[in-house]
C-alpha cells in the first residue's frame, strides 16, 4: 500500500494553542509552558484512514505546518499556505478577539488556495471555560455557509478533547479529494 502525503496548515492568532494541539496529536503530550512559534515549524504523523469504500485503509503522511500567529507576518503566511490541501483555523475560546478574526483567517486560506482547501475551525481551550459559556461562544463561530469549512470543533490540547477526531475528519476529507 502506498503512502499519500498531505499538507495541513495551522493558522490563527498567537497564543491560541496551535502548537499545543499539534503536540497533543503528534506526540501525545501537553505542556503549560508557552513557546512562541517563529516562522513555521513542520511536524509529521502517519495515519490510516478508511477508504471511501470502507474495505481497506489508506496510509496518509500528514505534514503539519505550524504557522506563526503574529499579524505582522500576515503577508508571509499566504505563501506558507500554498500547496496545502487542509487547514485548521484555531481560536481561543477565552479570547473573543481571536474568535472575531476567524473569518479573516478563512478568507486568507481561501485566497491562498483558490482551487479549494478543506478547513476546520477549532475553538480551543475548552477546559478553561464553563459549560454555559462554552455553548454561547461556540454558536458565534459556526461557518456553515462556506462549502470548504468542515464542522467546528470545540477542543482542548490539555485534555485531548476532540483533537484526534478533528485530525481524522480533515485527513478523511483530504483523502476523498484524491480518490474521487
Coordinates of C-alpha atoms in Angstrom, one line a residue:
X1 CA 0.0 0.0 0.0
X2 CA 1.4 3.4 -1.0
X3 CA 1.6 6.4 1.3
X4 CA 0.0 9.7 0.3
X5 CA 1.4 12.9 1.7
X6 CA -0.9 15.8 2.6
X7 CA 0.0 19.3 3.8
X8 CA -2.1 20.8 6.7
X9 CA -1.5 24.3 7.8
X10 CA -2.4 25.6 11.3
X11 CA -3.4 29.2 11.3
X12 CA -4.7 31.6 14.0
X13 CA -3.6 34.4 16.3
X14 CA -0.7 34.0 18.7
X15 CA -1.3 32.1 21.9
X16 CA -4.5 30.3 20.8
X17 CA -2.9 26.8 21.2
X18 CA -1.9 25.8 17.7
X19 CA 1.4 24.3 18.8
X20 CA -0.2 22.6 21.8
X21 CA -2.9 21.0 19.6
X22 CA -0.2 19.7 17.2
X23 CA 1.9 18.4 20.1
X24 CA -1.1 16.6 21.6
X25 CA -1.9 14.9 18.3
X26 CA 1.7 14.1 17.1
X27 CA 3.5 13.4 20.5
X28 CA 0.5 12.8 22.8
X29 CA 2.0 15.5 25.1
X30 CA 0.9 18.8 26.7
X31 CA 2.9 21.5 28.3
X32 CA 1.8 24.6 30.2
X33 CA 4.9 26.5 29.1
X34 CA 4.2 28.9 26.3
X35 CA 6.7 28.8 23.4
X36 CA 6.0 31.2 20.5
X37 CA 6.5 29.7 17.1
X38 CA 8.8 31.7 14.9
X39 CA 8.2 31.4 11.2
X40 CA 7.0 27.9 10.6
X41 CA 7.6 24.5 12.3
X42 CA 6.8 21.3 10.5
X43 CA 5.7 18.1 12.2
X44 CA 4.8 14.7 10.6
X45 CA 2.4 12.0 11.6
X46 CA 1.4 8.8 9.7
X47 CA -2.3 8.0 10.0
X48 CA -4.5 5.3 8.4
X49 CA -7.8 6.5 7.0
X50 CA -10.7 4.2 5.8
X51 CA -11.1 4.4 2.1
X52 CA -14.4 5.7 0.7
X53 CA -15.5 2.1 0.0
X54 CA -14.6 1.2 3.6
X55 CA -12.9 -2.0 2.7
X56 CA -9.3 -1.1 3.3
X57 CA -7.3 1.7 4.9
X58 CA -5.1 4.2 3.2
X59 CA -1.9 5.4 4.8
X60 CA -1.6 9.2 4.8
X61 CA 1.5 11.1 5.9
X62 CA 0.3 14.4 7.4
X63 CA 2.8 17.2 7.0
X64 CA 1.6 19.7 9.7
X65 CA 2.8 23.2 9.3
X66 CA 2.5 25.3 12.5
X67 CA 2.4 28.9 11.2
X68 CA 3.5 31.9 13.4
X69 CA 0.5 33.8 14.7
X70 CA 1.8 37.3 14.7
X71 CA -0.2 39.6 12.5
X72 CA 2.9 41.5 11.2
X73 CA 3.8 38.3 9.3
X74 CA 0.4 38.0 7.7
X75 CA 1.8 38.5 4.1
X76 CA 4.3 35.7 4.6
X77 CA 1.5 33.4 5.8
X78 CA -0.2 33.2 2.4
X79 CA 3.0 31.8 0.8
X80 CA 3.2 29.1 3.5
X81 CA -0.4 28.1 2.8
X82 CA 0.3 27.4 -0.9
X83 CA 0.1 23.7 -1.7
X84 CA -1.9 22.8 1.4
X85 CA -4.9 20.6 1.0
X86 CA -6.1 21.1 4.5
X87 CA -6.1 23.8 7.2
X88 CA -7.1 24.1 10.8
X89 CA -8.0 27.6 11.9
X90 CA -7.6 27.9 15.7
X91 CA -9.2 30.4 18.1
X92 CA -9.1 30.7 21.9
X93 CA -12.5 30.3 23.5
X94 CA -11.3 32.7 26.2
X95 CA -10.3 35.5 23.9
X96 CA -13.2 36.9 21.8
X97 CA -10.9 38.9 19.6
X98 CA -9.4 35.6 18.3
X99 CA -12.9 34.3 17.5
X100 CA -13.7 37.6 15.7
X101 CA -10.7 37.1 13.4
X102 CA -11.7 33.6 12.3
X103 CA -13.4 35.0 9.2
X104 CA -10.2 36.8 8.3
X105 CA -8.2 33.6 8.5
X106 CA -10.9 31.7 6.5
X107 CA -10.5 34.3 3.7
X108 CA -6.7 34.1 3.8
X109 CA -6.9 30.3 3.4
X110 CA -9.4 30.6 0.6
X111 CA -7.3 33.2 -1.3
X112 CA -4.1 31.2 -1.0
X113 CA -5.7 28.1 -2.4
X114 CA -8.4 29.2 -5.0
X115 CA -8.8 25.6 -6.2
X116 CA -10.2 24.6 -2.9
X117 CA -9.0 23.5 0.5
X118 CA -10.7 21.6 3.3
X119 CA -10.6 23.5 6.6
X120 CA -11.7 23.0 10.1
X121 CA -12.3 25.7 12.8
X122 CA -11.0 24.7 16.2
X123 CA -12.3 26.6 19.2
X124 CA -9.5 25.7 21.7
X125 CA -9.0 25.8 25.4
X126 CA -12.5 24.4 26.3
X127 CA -11.0 23.1 29.6
X128 CA -10.8 26.7 30.8
X129 CA -14.4 27.7 30.3
X130 CA -17.7 26.5 31.9
X131 CA -20.4 24.7 30.0
X132 CA -22.9 27.6 29.7
X133 CA -20.2 30.0 28.4
X134 CA -18.9 27.3 26.1
X135 CA -22.3 26.8 24.5
X136 CA -22.8 30.6 23.9
X137 CA -19.3 31.1 22.4
X138 CA -19.4 28.1 20.1
X139 CA -22.6 29.4 18.4
X140 CA -21.0 32.6 17.2
X141 CA -18.2 30.7 15.4
X142 CA -20.2 28.5 13.0
X143 CA -19.2 28.7 9.4
X144 CA -21.7 26.6 7.6
X145 CA -22.0 29.0 4.7
X146 CA -18.5 28.1 3.5
X147 CA -18.6 24.8 1.5
X148 CA -14.9 24.0 2.2
X149 CA -15.3 24.6 6.0
X150 CA -16.0 21.3 7.9
X151 CA -17.7 21.3 11.3
X152 CA -16.4 23.5 14.0
X153 CA -14.7 21.5 16.8
X154 CA -14.5 22.5 20.5
X155 CA -11.0 21.4 21.5
X156 CA -8.6 21.2 24.4
X157 CA -5.0 20.5 23.9
X158 CA -4.7 19.9 27.7
X159 CA -7.3 17.1 27.9
X160 CA -7.2 16.0 24.2
X161 CA -10.9 16.7 23.7
X162 CA -11.8 16.3 20.0
X163 CA -8.1 16.6 18.9
X164 CA -7.9 13.2 17.2
X165 CA -11.4 13.4 15.8
X166 CA -10.6 16.8 14.2
X167 CA -7.4 15.5 12.5
X168 CA -9.2 12.3 11.4
X169 CA -12.1 14.2 9.9
X170 CA -9.7 16.5 8.0
X171 CA -7.5 13.7 6.8
X172 CA -10.5 11.7 5.6
X173 CA -11.9 14.8 3.6
X174 CA -8.4 15.4 2.0
X175 CA -8.3 11.7 1.0
X176 CA -11.7 11.9 -0.6
X177 CA -10.3 14.6 -2.9
X178 CA -7.6 12.1 -4.1
X179 CA -9.8 9.1 -4.7
X180 CA -12.9 10.9 -6.1

